[in-house]
mmCIF file of C-alpha atoms and ligand atoms in Angstrom:
data_model
loop_
_atom_site.group_PDB
_atom_site.id
_atom_site.type_symbol
_atom_site.label_atom_id
_atom_site.label_comp_id
_atom_site.label_asym_id
_atom_site.label_seq_id
_atom_site.Cartn_x
_atom_site.Cartn_y
_atom_site.Cartn_z
ATOM 1 C CA UNK A 174 9.340 18.039 14.378
ATOM 2 C CA UNK A 175 10.447 13.791 14.793
ATOM 3 C CA UNK A 176 10.614 12.904 10.608
ATOM 4 C CA UNK A 177 10.511 9.096 9.362
ATOM 5 C CA UNK A 178 11.403 9.294 6.164
ATOM 6 C CA UNK A 179 12.097 6.714 3.699
ATOM 7 C CA UNK A 180 14.563 6.465 1.507
ATOM 8 C CA UNK A 181 17.718 8.655 2.589
ATOM 9 C CA UNK A 182 20.217 7.635 1.049
ATOM 10 C CA UNK A 183 18.322 7.979 -2.445
ATOM 11 C CA UNK A 184 19.333 10.896 -4.251
ATOM 12 C CA UNK A 185 15.737 13.262 -3.497
ATOM 13 C CA UNK A 186 15.395 11.332 -0.108
ATOM 14 C CA UNK A 187 18.808 13.050 1.155
ATOM 15 C CA UNK A 188 17.974 16.182 -0.251
ATOM 16 C CA UNK A 189 15.351 16.255 2.012
ATOM 17 C CA UNK A 190 16.788 14.741 5.017
ATOM 18 C CA UNK A 191 19.717 17.706 4.412
ATOM 19 C CA UNK A 192 17.116 20.515 4.388
ATOM 20 C CA UNK A 193 14.602 19.661 7.188
ATOM 21 C CA UNK A 194 18.197 18.600 9.949
ATOM 22 C CA UNK A 195 19.517 21.726 8.732
ATOM 23 C CA UNK A 196 17.170 23.434 10.085
ATOM 24 C CA UNK A 197 16.694 21.701 13.258
ATOM 25 C CA UNK A 198 15.213 18.429 13.271
ATOM 26 C CA UNK A 199 15.329 14.838 13.838
ATOM 27 C CA UNK A 200 15.303 12.240 10.583
ATOM 28 C CA UNK A 201 15.228 9.181 10.757
ATOM 29 C CA UNK A 202 16.412 7.647 7.474
ATOM 30 C CA UNK A 203 14.744 3.902 6.250
ATOM 31 C CA UNK A 204 16.974 3.336 3.110
ATOM 32 C CA UNK A 205 17.201 -0.527 2.020
ATOM 33 C CA UNK A 206 20.413 0.122 0.345
ATOM 34 C CA UNK A 207 19.544 -1.299 -2.760
ATOM 35 C CA UNK A 208 22.348 -2.194 -5.551
ATOM 36 C CA UNK A 209 19.682 -1.497 -8.133
ATOM 37 C CA UNK A 210 22.132 1.293 -9.108
ATOM 38 C CA UNK A 211 26.056 2.175 -7.158
ATOM 39 C CA UNK A 212 25.288 1.448 -4.090
ATOM 40 C CA UNK A 213 28.680 3.518 -2.761
ATOM 41 C CA UNK A 214 26.580 7.234 -3.790
ATOM 42 C CA UNK A 215 24.100 5.756 -1.139
ATOM 43 C CA UNK A 216 26.287 5.419 1.853
ATOM 44 C CA UNK A 217 27.862 8.713 0.311
ATOM 45 C CA UNK A 218 24.763 10.516 0.665
ATOM 46 C CA UNK A 219 24.578 9.136 3.915
ATOM 47 C CA UNK A 220 27.810 9.181 5.346
ATOM 48 C CA UNK A 221 27.222 13.527 4.647
ATOM 49 C CA UNK A 222 23.869 12.950 6.378
ATOM 50 C CA UNK A 223 25.631 11.251 9.292
ATOM 51 C CA UNK A 224 26.919 14.445 10.099
ATOM 52 C CA UNK A 225 24.711 15.401 11.633
ATOM 53 C CA UNK A 226 23.203 14.767 15.105
ATOM 54 C CA UNK A 227 19.669 14.848 14.973
ATOM 55 C CA UNK A 228 20.224 12.245 11.911
ATOM 56 C CA UNK A 229 19.486 8.388 12.272
ATOM 57 C CA UNK A 230 19.855 6.125 10.354
ATOM 58 C CA UNK A 231 18.401 2.612 9.688
ATOM 59 C CA UNK A 232 19.048 0.029 6.777
ATOM 60 C CA UNK A 233 16.570 -2.212 6.093
ATOM 61 C CA UNK A 234 13.955 -3.270 3.426
ATOM 62 C CA UNK A 235 9.821 -1.259 3.062
ATOM 63 C CA UNK A 236 8.828 -5.146 2.590
ATOM 64 C CA UNK A 237 10.265 -6.228 5.899
ATOM 65 C CA UNK A 238 7.553 -4.808 8.438
ATOM 66 C CA UNK A 239 9.495 -5.717 11.358
ATOM 67 C CA UNK A 240 12.795 -3.023 10.690
ATOM 68 C CA UNK A 241 9.945 -0.853 9.588
ATOM 69 C CA UNK A 242 8.801 -1.061 12.948
ATOM 70 C CA UNK A 243 11.719 -0.765 15.046
ATOM 71 C CA UNK A 244 12.588 2.336 12.505
ATOM 72 C CA UNK A 245 8.970 3.721 13.511
ATOM 73 C CA UNK A 246 9.750 3.798 17.264
ATOM 74 C CA UNK A 247 13.146 4.979 17.275
ATOM 75 C CA UNK A 248 11.581 8.147 15.134
ATOM 76 C CA UNK A 249 7.727 8.520 16.900
ATOM 77 C CA UNK A 250 7.524 10.960 13.860
ATOM 78 C CA UNK A 251 4.917 13.227 13.870
ATOM 79 C CA UNK A 252 5.468 13.542 9.926
ATOM 80 C CA UNK A 253 6.326 9.987 7.563
ATOM 81 C CA UNK A 254 8.202 11.161 4.062
ATOM 82 C CA UNK A 255 7.772 8.281 1.525
ATOM 83 C CA UNK A 256 10.511 7.784 -1.290
ATOM 84 C CA UNK A 257 12.040 5.065 -0.968
ATOM 85 C CA UNK A 258 11.207 2.934 -3.981
ATOM 86 C CA UNK A 259 11.593 0.745 -6.822
ATOM 87 C CA UNK A 260 12.286 4.288 -9.767
ATOM 88 C CA UNK A 261 13.092 4.264 -12.782
ATOM 89 C CA UNK A 262 10.479 3.819 -16.199
ATOM 90 C CA UNK A 263 12.981 1.647 -17.871
ATOM 91 C CA UNK A 264 13.390 -0.596 -15.348
ATOM 92 C CA UNK A 265 10.452 -1.846 -15.303
ATOM 93 C CA UNK A 266 10.155 -3.648 -18.479
ATOM 94 C CA UNK A 267 12.841 -6.001 -17.179
ATOM 95 C CA UNK A 268 12.738 -5.953 -13.344
ATOM 96 C CA UNK A 269 8.722 -5.560 -13.242
ATOM 97 C CA UNK A 270 8.874 -7.658 -9.422
ATOM 98 C CA UNK A 271 11.136 -5.114 -7.839
ATOM 99 C CA UNK A 272 8.604 -2.405 -9.170
ATOM 100 C CA UNK A 273 5.462 -4.644 -7.228
ATOM 101 C CA UNK A 274 8.083 -5.891 -3.611
ATOM 102 C CA UNK A 275 9.109 -2.404 -3.490
ATOM 103 C CA UNK A 276 5.685 -0.265 -4.596
ATOM 104 C CA UNK A 277 2.979 -1.984 -3.509
ATOM 105 C CA UNK A 278 3.838 -4.361 -1.268
ATOM 106 C CA UNK A 279 6.762 -1.929 0.173
ATOM 107 C CA UNK A 280 4.080 1.204 0.639
ATOM 108 C CA UNK A 281 1.076 -0.777 1.461
ATOM 109 C CA UNK A 282 3.848 -1.341 4.842
ATOM 110 C CA UNK A 283 3.968 2.562 5.657
ATOM 111 C CA UNK A 284 0.622 3.010 5.670
ATOM 112 C CA UNK A 285 -0.152 0.721 7.473
ATOM 113 C CA UNK A 286 2.417 1.769 9.983
ATOM 114 C CA UNK A 287 0.453 5.442 9.660
ATOM 115 C CA UNK A 288 -2.340 3.748 10.509
ATOM 116 C CA UNK A 289 -0.998 2.536 14.019
ATOM 117 C CA UNK A 290 1.390 5.645 14.333
ATOM 118 C CA UNK A 291 -1.192 8.382 13.149
ATOM 119 C CA UNK A 292 0.983 11.143 11.622
ATOM 120 C CA UNK A 293 0.271 14.838 11.402
ATOM 121 C CA UNK A 294 1.002 14.291 8.392
ATOM 122 C CA UNK A 295 1.407 11.153 6.064
ATOM 123 C CA UNK A 296 3.684 12.448 2.456
ATOM 124 C CA UNK A 297 4.006 9.846 -0.018
ATOM 125 C CA UNK A 298 6.173 10.505 -4.165
ATOM 126 C CA UNK A 299 4.320 9.879 -7.363
ATOM 127 C CA UNK A 300 5.379 10.486 -10.118
ATOM 128 C CA UNK A 301 4.074 12.800 -13.640
ATOM 129 C CA UNK A 302 4.398 8.637 -14.868
ATOM 130 C CA UNK A 303 0.861 7.908 -14.317
ATOM 131 C CA UNK A 304 -0.633 10.476 -16.726
ATOM 132 C CA UNK A 305 0.234 7.803 -19.751
ATOM 133 C CA UNK A 306 0.436 8.790 -22.477
ATOM 134 C CA UNK A 307 -2.647 11.862 -22.072
ATOM 135 C CA UNK A 308 -2.415 14.669 -24.580
ATOM 136 C CA UNK A 309 -3.565 17.440 -22.523
ATOM 137 C CA UNK A 310 -1.651 19.275 -21.377
ATOM 138 C CA UNK A 311 0.020 20.941 -18.775
ATOM 139 C CA UNK A 312 -1.020 17.076 -16.864
ATOM 140 C CA UNK A 313 -3.031 18.568 -14.315
ATOM 141 C CA UNK A 314 -3.995 16.752 -11.438
ATOM 142 C CA UNK A 315 -8.259 16.565 -11.877
ATOM 143 C CA UNK A 316 -6.674 15.143 -15.503
ATOM 144 C CA UNK A 317 -8.506 11.368 -15.828
ATOM 145 C CA UNK A 318 -4.929 8.697 -15.081
ATOM 146 C CA UNK A 319 -5.919 5.494 -15.375
ATOM 147 C CA UNK A 320 -4.097 3.928 -18.775
ATOM 148 C CA UNK A 321 -0.670 3.500 -17.245
ATOM 149 C CA UNK A 322 2.591 2.221 -20.017
ATOM 150 C CA UNK A 323 4.372 0.563 -17.259
ATOM 151 C CA UNK A 324 4.210 -1.272 -14.636
ATOM 152 C CA UNK A 325 6.194 1.731 -12.469
ATOM 153 C CA UNK A 326 3.748 3.753 -12.819
ATOM 154 C CA UNK A 327 0.771 1.045 -12.350
ATOM 155 C CA UNK A 328 2.170 0.459 -9.266
ATOM 156 C CA UNK A 329 2.245 3.930 -8.591
ATOM 157 C CA UNK A 330 -0.677 4.824 -9.280
ATOM 158 C CA UNK A 331 -1.490 1.602 -7.060
ATOM 159 C CA UNK A 332 0.048 3.292 -4.116
ATOM 160 C CA UNK A 333 -1.993 6.437 -4.297
ATOM 161 C CA UNK A 334 -5.092 4.030 -4.517
ATOM 162 C CA UNK A 335 -4.247 2.112 -1.399
ATOM 163 C CA UNK A 336 -3.163 5.250 -0.028
ATOM 164 C CA UNK A 337 -6.564 7.282 -0.558
ATOM 165 C CA UNK A 338 -8.724 4.420 1.419
ATOM 166 C CA UNK A 339 -6.575 4.185 4.245
ATOM 167 C CA UNK A 340 -6.752 7.681 4.326
ATOM 168 C CA UNK A 341 -10.183 7.840 3.946
ATOM 169 C CA UNK A 342 -11.179 4.210 6.997
ATOM 170 C CA UNK A 343 -8.716 6.068 8.999
ATOM 171 C CA UNK A 344 -9.166 9.179 9.099
ATOM 172 C CA UNK A 345 -4.800 9.615 8.535
ATOM 173 C CA UNK A 346 -3.934 13.247 6.347
ATOM 174 C CA UNK A 347 -1.463 12.159 3.380
ATOM 175 C CA UNK A 348 -0.793 13.472 0.387
ATOM 176 C CA UNK A 349 0.297 11.846 -2.948
ATOM 177 C CA UNK A 350 2.983 14.335 -4.989
ATOM 178 C CA UNK A 351 3.355 14.049 -8.600
ATOM 179 C CA UNK A 352 7.478 14.777 -8.976
ATOM 180 C CA UNK A 353 8.590 15.485 -13.181
ATOM 181 C CA UNK A 354 11.868 14.336 -14.129
ATOM 182 C CA UNK A 355 14.090 15.532 -10.869
ATOM 183 C CA UNK A 356 17.945 16.463 -11.388
ATOM 184 C CA UNK A 357 20.488 18.176 -9.629
ATOM 185 C CA UNK A 358 23.961 17.578 -7.239
ATOM 186 C CA UNK A 359 23.566 13.614 -6.893
ATOM 187 C CA UNK A 360 21.579 12.597 -8.998
ATOM 188 C CA UNK A 361 21.042 8.468 -9.975
ATOM 189 C CA UNK A 362 23.275 7.535 -12.054
ATOM 190 C CA UNK A 363 20.330 5.268 -14.221
ATOM 191 C CA UNK A 364 18.768 9.338 -15.407
ATOM 192 C CA UNK A 365 19.641 11.058 -18.702
ATOM 193 C CA UNK A 366 21.542 13.728 -17.186
ATOM 194 C CA UNK A 367 24.131 11.897 -15.214
ATOM 195 C CA UNK A 368 24.216 9.647 -18.146
ATOM 196 C CA UNK A 369 25.197 11.977 -20.752
ATOM 197 C CA UNK A 370 27.234 13.961 -18.879
ATOM 198 C CA UNK A 371 29.456 11.142 -18.329
ATOM 199 C CA UNK A 372 29.678 9.340 -22.126
ATOM 200 C CA UNK A 373 30.500 12.919 -23.006
ATOM 201 C CA UNK A 374 33.165 13.326 -20.809
ATOM 202 C CA UNK A 375 34.180 10.075 -21.954
ATOM 203 C CA UNK A 376 33.956 10.319 -25.757
ATOM 204 C CA UNK A 377 31.529 7.659 -26.223
ATOM 205 C CA UNK A 378 28.366 8.267 -27.658
ATOM 206 C CA UNK A 379 25.447 9.256 -26.076
ATOM 207 C CA UNK A 380 22.260 7.066 -27.234
ATOM 208 C CA UNK A 381 19.183 9.139 -27.731
ATOM 209 C CA UNK A 382 15.867 7.853 -27.782
ATOM 210 C CA UNK A 383 12.812 9.072 -29.762
ATOM 211 C CA UNK A 384 14.951 10.304 -32.023
ATOM 212 C CA UNK A 385 14.875 13.080 -29.825
ATOM 213 C CA UNK A 386 11.114 13.797 -30.856
ATOM 214 C CA UNK A 387 10.742 13.612 -26.955
ATOM 215 C CA UNK A 388 9.919 16.117 -23.527
ATOM 216 C CA UNK A 389 10.392 16.435 -20.419
ATOM 217 C CA UNK A 390 9.271 18.488 -17.135
ATOM 218 C CA UNK A 391 12.791 18.768 -15.791
ATOM 219 C CA UNK A 392 12.327 20.093 -11.992
ATOM 220 C CA UNK A 393 15.845 21.146 -10.454
ATOM 221 C CA UNK A 394 16.247 19.030 -6.619
ATOM 222 C CA UNK A 395 16.101 22.306 -4.984
ATOM 223 C CA UNK A 396 12.975 23.521 -5.989
ATOM 224 C CA UNK A 397 11.591 20.186 -5.942
ATOM 225 C CA UNK A 398 12.514 20.279 -2.355
ATOM 226 C CA UNK A 399 10.849 23.661 -1.775
ATOM 227 C CA UNK A 400 7.669 22.669 -2.368
ATOM 228 C CA UNK A 401 8.581 19.153 -0.737
ATOM 229 C CA UNK A 402 8.831 21.493 2.590
ATOM 230 C CA UNK A 403 6.229 23.510 1.948
ATOM 231 C CA UNK A 404 3.616 20.932 1.119
ATOM 232 C CA UNK A 405 4.493 18.832 4.714
ATOM 233 C CA UNK A 406 2.545 22.106 6.190
ATOM 234 C CA UNK A 407 -0.553 21.871 3.661
ATOM 235 C CA UNK A 408 -2.320 19.062 5.891
ATOM 236 C CA UNK A 409 -5.858 18.131 3.584
ATOM 237 C CA UNK A 410 -7.998 19.220 5.791
ATOM 238 C CA UNK A 411 -11.846 21.430 3.904
ATOM 239 C CA UNK A 412 -10.110 24.448 5.565
ATOM 240 C CA UNK A 413 -7.176 24.494 2.646
ATOM 241 C CA UNK A 414 -9.456 23.670 0.164
ATOM 242 C CA UNK A 415 -8.549 25.737 -3.125
ATOM 243 C CA UNK A 416 -12.169 27.443 -4.208
ATOM 244 C CA UNK A 417 -10.181 28.997 -7.997
ATOM 245 C CA UNK A 418 -11.846 29.701 -11.143
ATOM 246 C CA UNK A 419 -8.088 28.403 -12.901
ATOM 247 C CA UNK A 420 -7.848 25.335 -10.718
ATOM 248 C CA UNK A 421 -9.151 21.598 -9.833
ATOM 249 C CA UNK A 422 -8.355 20.954 -6.443
ATOM 250 C CA UNK A 423 -7.812 17.165 -5.983
ATOM 251 C CA UNK A 424 -8.338 17.073 -2.049
ATOM 252 C CA UNK A 425 -11.124 14.578 -1.977
ATOM 253 C CA UNK A 426 -14.924 14.725 -1.194
ATOM 254 C CA UNK A 427 -14.295 11.284 1.028
ATOM 255 C CA UNK A 428 -10.529 11.187 2.480
ATOM 256 C CA UNK A 429 -8.127 14.025 3.913
ATOM 257 C CA UNK A 430 -5.516 12.759 0.908
ATOM 258 C CA UNK A 431 -4.927 14.454 -1.970
ATOM 259 C CA UNK A 432 -2.621 14.532 -5.382
ATOM 260 C CA UNK A 433 0.099 17.474 -6.038
ATOM 261 C CA UNK A 434 2.215 18.027 -9.210
ATOM 262 C CA UNK A 435 5.661 19.339 -7.984
ATOM 263 C CA UNK A 436 7.434 20.110 -11.371
ATOM 264 C CA UNK A 437 7.553 23.786 -12.734
ATOM 265 C CA UNK A 438 5.197 24.029 -15.776
ATOM 266 C CA UNK A 439 8.064 24.309 -18.808
ATOM 267 C CA UNK A 440 8.029 21.291 -21.308
ATOM 268 C CA UNK A 441 11.956 21.156 -22.530
ATOM 269 C CA UNK A 442 12.644 19.592 -25.596
ATOM 270 C CA UNK A 443 15.350 16.624 -25.779
ATOM 271 C CA UNK A 444 18.054 18.012 -28.015
ATOM 272 C CA UNK A 445 17.927 21.650 -26.834
ATOM 273 C CA UNK A 446 18.537 18.900 -22.942
ATOM 274 C CA UNK A 447 21.473 17.929 -25.080
ATOM 275 C CA UNK A 448 22.210 21.595 -26.682
ATOM 276 C CA UNK A 449 22.596 23.300 -23.339
ATOM 277 C CA UNK A 450 25.311 19.902 -21.425
ATOM 278 C CA UNK A 451 27.472 20.224 -24.638
ATOM 279 C CA UNK A 452 27.531 24.810 -24.409
ATOM 280 C CA UNK A 453 27.334 23.617 -19.920
ATOM 281 C CA UNK A 454 30.640 21.302 -20.630
ATOM 282 C CA UNK A 455 31.936 23.052 -24.103
ATOM 283 C CA UNK A 456 32.492 20.055 -25.747
ATOM 284 C CA UNK A 457 30.105 18.097 -28.418
ATOM 285 C CA UNK A 458 27.422 15.042 -27.553
ATOM 286 C CA UNK A 459 28.737 12.495 -30.089
ATOM 287 C CA UNK A 460 25.096 11.703 -30.461
ATOM 288 C CA UNK A 461 23.518 8.020 -31.453
ATOM 289 C CA UNK A 462 19.682 8.449 -33.034
ATOM 290 C CA UNK A 463 17.252 5.358 -31.397
ATOM 291 C CA UNK A 464 14.207 4.162 -31.600
ATOM 292 C CA UNK A 465 11.138 5.014 -28.926
ATOM 293 C CA UNK A 466 12.122 2.813 -26.316
ATOM 294 C CA UNK A 467 8.009 0.462 -25.229
ATOM 295 C CA UNK A 468 7.376 2.207 -22.101
ATOM 296 C CA UNK A 469 8.461 5.989 -22.451
ATOM 297 C CA UNK A 470 5.751 8.539 -23.002
ATOM 298 C CA UNK A 471 7.280 11.857 -25.574
ATOM 299 C CA UNK A 472 6.570 14.751 -23.552
ATOM 300 C CA UNK A 473 5.548 15.561 -19.536
ATOM 301 C CA UNK A 474 4.659 19.016 -18.900
ATOM 302 C CA UNK A 475 3.503 19.477 -15.020
ATOM 303 C CA UNK A 476 0.211 21.930 -14.390
ATOM 304 C CA UNK A 477 1.408 23.700 -11.212
ATOM 305 C CA UNK A 478 -1.562 25.849 -10.104
ATOM 306 C CA UNK A 479 -2.687 23.962 -7.725
ATOM 307 C CA UNK A 480 1.239 23.720 -5.649
ATOM 308 C CA UNK A 481 1.128 27.550 -6.326
ATOM 309 C CA UNK A 482 -2.237 27.845 -5.346
ATOM 310 C CA UNK A 483 -1.280 25.319 -2.246
ATOM 311 C CA UNK A 484 2.091 27.437 -1.061
ATOM 312 C CA UNK A 485 2.299 30.144 -3.337
ATOM 313 C CA UNK A 486 5.639 28.436 -4.306
ATOM 314 C CA UNK A 487 6.711 27.611 -8.531
ATOM 315 C CA UNK A 488 9.800 26.360 -9.415
ATOM 316 C CA UNK A 489 11.545 28.591 -10.147
ATOM 317 C CA UNK A 490 15.418 27.155 -11.103
ATOM 318 C CA UNK A 491 16.363 27.040 -15.332
ATOM 319 C CA UNK A 492 17.270 24.450 -17.098
ATOM 320 C CA UNK A 493 20.167 26.066 -17.676
ATOM 321 C CA UNK A 494 21.430 26.410 -14.181
ATOM 322 C CA UNK A 495 20.576 23.573 -12.803
ATOM 323 C CA UNK A 496 22.395 21.721 -15.390
ATOM 324 C CA UNK A 497 25.794 24.213 -15.003
ATOM 325 C CA UNK A 498 25.392 23.209 -10.785
ATOM 326 C CA UNK A 499 24.734 19.853 -12.058
ATOM 327 C CA UNK A 500 28.104 19.345 -14.303
ATOM 328 C CA UNK A 501 30.212 20.968 -11.297
ATOM 329 C CA UNK A 502 29.660 19.285 -8.598
ATOM 330 C CA UNK A 503 30.004 15.635 -11.203
ATOM 331 C CA UNK A 504 33.697 17.073 -11.449
ATOM 332 C CA UNK A 505 33.925 17.277 -7.713
ATOM 333 C CA UNK A 506 33.175 14.016 -7.242
ATOM 334 C CA UNK A 507 33.938 11.736 -10.533
HETATM 335 N N1 LIG B 164 13.683 10.879 -9.531
HETATM 336 C C1 LIG B 164 12.934 11.658 -10.088
HETATM 337 O O1 LIG B 164 13.059 11.685 -10.862
HETATM 338 C C2 LIG B 164 11.410 10.960 -9.664
HETATM 339 C C3 LIG B 164 11.270 11.204 -11.086
HETATM 340 C C4 LIG B 164 9.307 10.955 -10.367
HETATM 341 C C5 LIG B 164 9.071 9.958 -8.943
HETATM 342 N N2 LIG B 164 10.267 10.253 -8.251
HETATM 343 C C6 LIG B 164 10.060 8.843 -7.546
HETATM 344 O O2 LIG B 164 10.785 9.726 -6.045
HETATM 345 C C7 LIG B 164 11.144 8.860 -5.223
HETATM 346 C C8 LIG B 164 12.393 9.102 -5.078
HETATM 347 O O3 LIG B 164 13.333 8.976 -5.927
HETATM 348 P P1 LIG B 164 15.125 9.153 -6.443
HETATM 349 O O4 LIG B 164 15.600 9.965 -7.671
HETATM 350 O O5 LIG B 164 14.891 9.694 -5.240
HETATM 351 O O6 LIG B 164 15.027 7.583 -6.642
HETATM 352 P P2 LIG B 164 16.545 6.643 -5.585
HETATM 353 O O7 LIG B 164 16.542 5.115 -6.360
HETATM 354 O O8 LIG B 164 17.432 7.134 -5.315
HETATM 355 O O9 LIG B 164 15.854 6.395 -4.429
HETATM 356 C C9 LIG B 164 15.164 5.031 -3.781
HETATM 357 C C10 LIG B 164 15.976 5.368 -2.469
HETATM 358 O O10 LIG B 164 14.364 4.077 -2.854
HETATM 359 C C11 LIG B 164 15.657 3.213 -1.458
HETATM 360 N N3 LIG B 164 15.367 1.393 -2.153
HETATM 361 C C12 LIG B 164 14.621 0.961 -2.976
HETATM 362 N N4 LIG B 164 13.412 -0.157 -2.775
HETATM 363 C C13 LIG B 164 13.579 -0.062 -1.254
HETATM 364 C C14 LIG B 164 13.070 -1.169 -0.315
HETATM 365 N N5 LIG B 164 11.994 -1.959 -0.760
HETATM 366 N N6 LIG B 164 13.427 -1.434 1.086
HETATM 367 C C15 LIG B 164 14.030 -0.232 1.101
HETATM 368 N N7 LIG B 164 14.570 0.928 0.323
HETATM 369 C C16 LIG B 164 14.504 1.093 -1.249
HETATM 370 C C17 LIG B 164 16.728 3.064 -2.548
HETATM 371 O O11 LIG B 164 17.611 1.711 -1.742
HETATM 372 C C18 LIG B 164 16.792 4.308 -2.957
HETATM 373 O O12 LIG B 164 18.219 5.034 -1.748
HETATM 374 C C19 LIG B 164 10.783 7.228 -5.747
HETATM 375 O O13 LIG B 164 9.585 6.990 -5.174
HETATM 376 C C20 LIG B 164 10.622 7.490 -6.675
HETATM 377 O O14 LIG B 164 9.334 7.035 -7.976
HETATM 378 C C21 LIG B 164 11.821 10.482 -8.495
#
């Protein structure tokens, strides 16, 4: 198949593109190489993908419609997977405009592109952050999610809403996935696992927010990619509407549009996560306890029921094993 994937120099886009290339697909990877974190890491990821003949990298910004059109022409895609975004919860307090530019204007350009190209399936990366501070656990896609706590989350929810309207108006089959704290080799330097491992290795204190009273549903990258790949094949339509007593399908009544969580359904306490890192590195962390940061939520916890009903797959890798694989990669590369 022919794919247009945005964000291929990023953590998740790199892994997804690698998997699809290894399976013999053709991938045009569109990425702006933004300086939000180490651009050298992004370039290394693209260099690895470029070893495959089926990969065509394209450096450009989502906001640049002409650049996107050129990439689209090269790709002529059956499927579009939109992963490029300004990510990160905390940075959205510092630089909110970059979120509006990348995630609203940029995502609008992608759905406009889909209107012109009519792909078999458009898939978009949203986030567990759209659930805000919901207290009902675990988070199910059918739960109300209208009280976002950061502009990051608000821009992602806006993307979901825009995409629904286009799916309805122009009959574009669309799946928006909500990812839950993804981690693993080639992971992001701005995320907790990378920062903690790096700090412990260099005898620096690790900053633990919310006095450690937080928990996250961590998803190992290979599990996430498996979930994405399976969902690519589940093009939203009435034929695959889930009818079940325990799972509420979010397939829209008015459009070929569905929201799906990709998360494992276990919420790990932050202090336990720190202990796993210490055990893996064989070295204690210096803990610096800090208050809750504005915009942070106490807990994320995915209900994977819809993912399982649609694909038969549920994330498998325990966090101990995932951290071990991350540390192995970190030690080889840093
Ligand atoms: N990693 C997670 O835990 C997580 C959780 C929930 C949702 N997500 C979402 O998944 C997607 C991928 O996340 P990731 O962890 O791989 O992030 P990442 O930052 O590693 O990758 C995003 C890529 O998008 C590119 N990019 C950013 N703005 C751009 C723009 N305006 N134009 C062109 N390229 C641009 C960046 O250069 C980067 O390579 C994002 O949409 C993110 O919001 C990630």
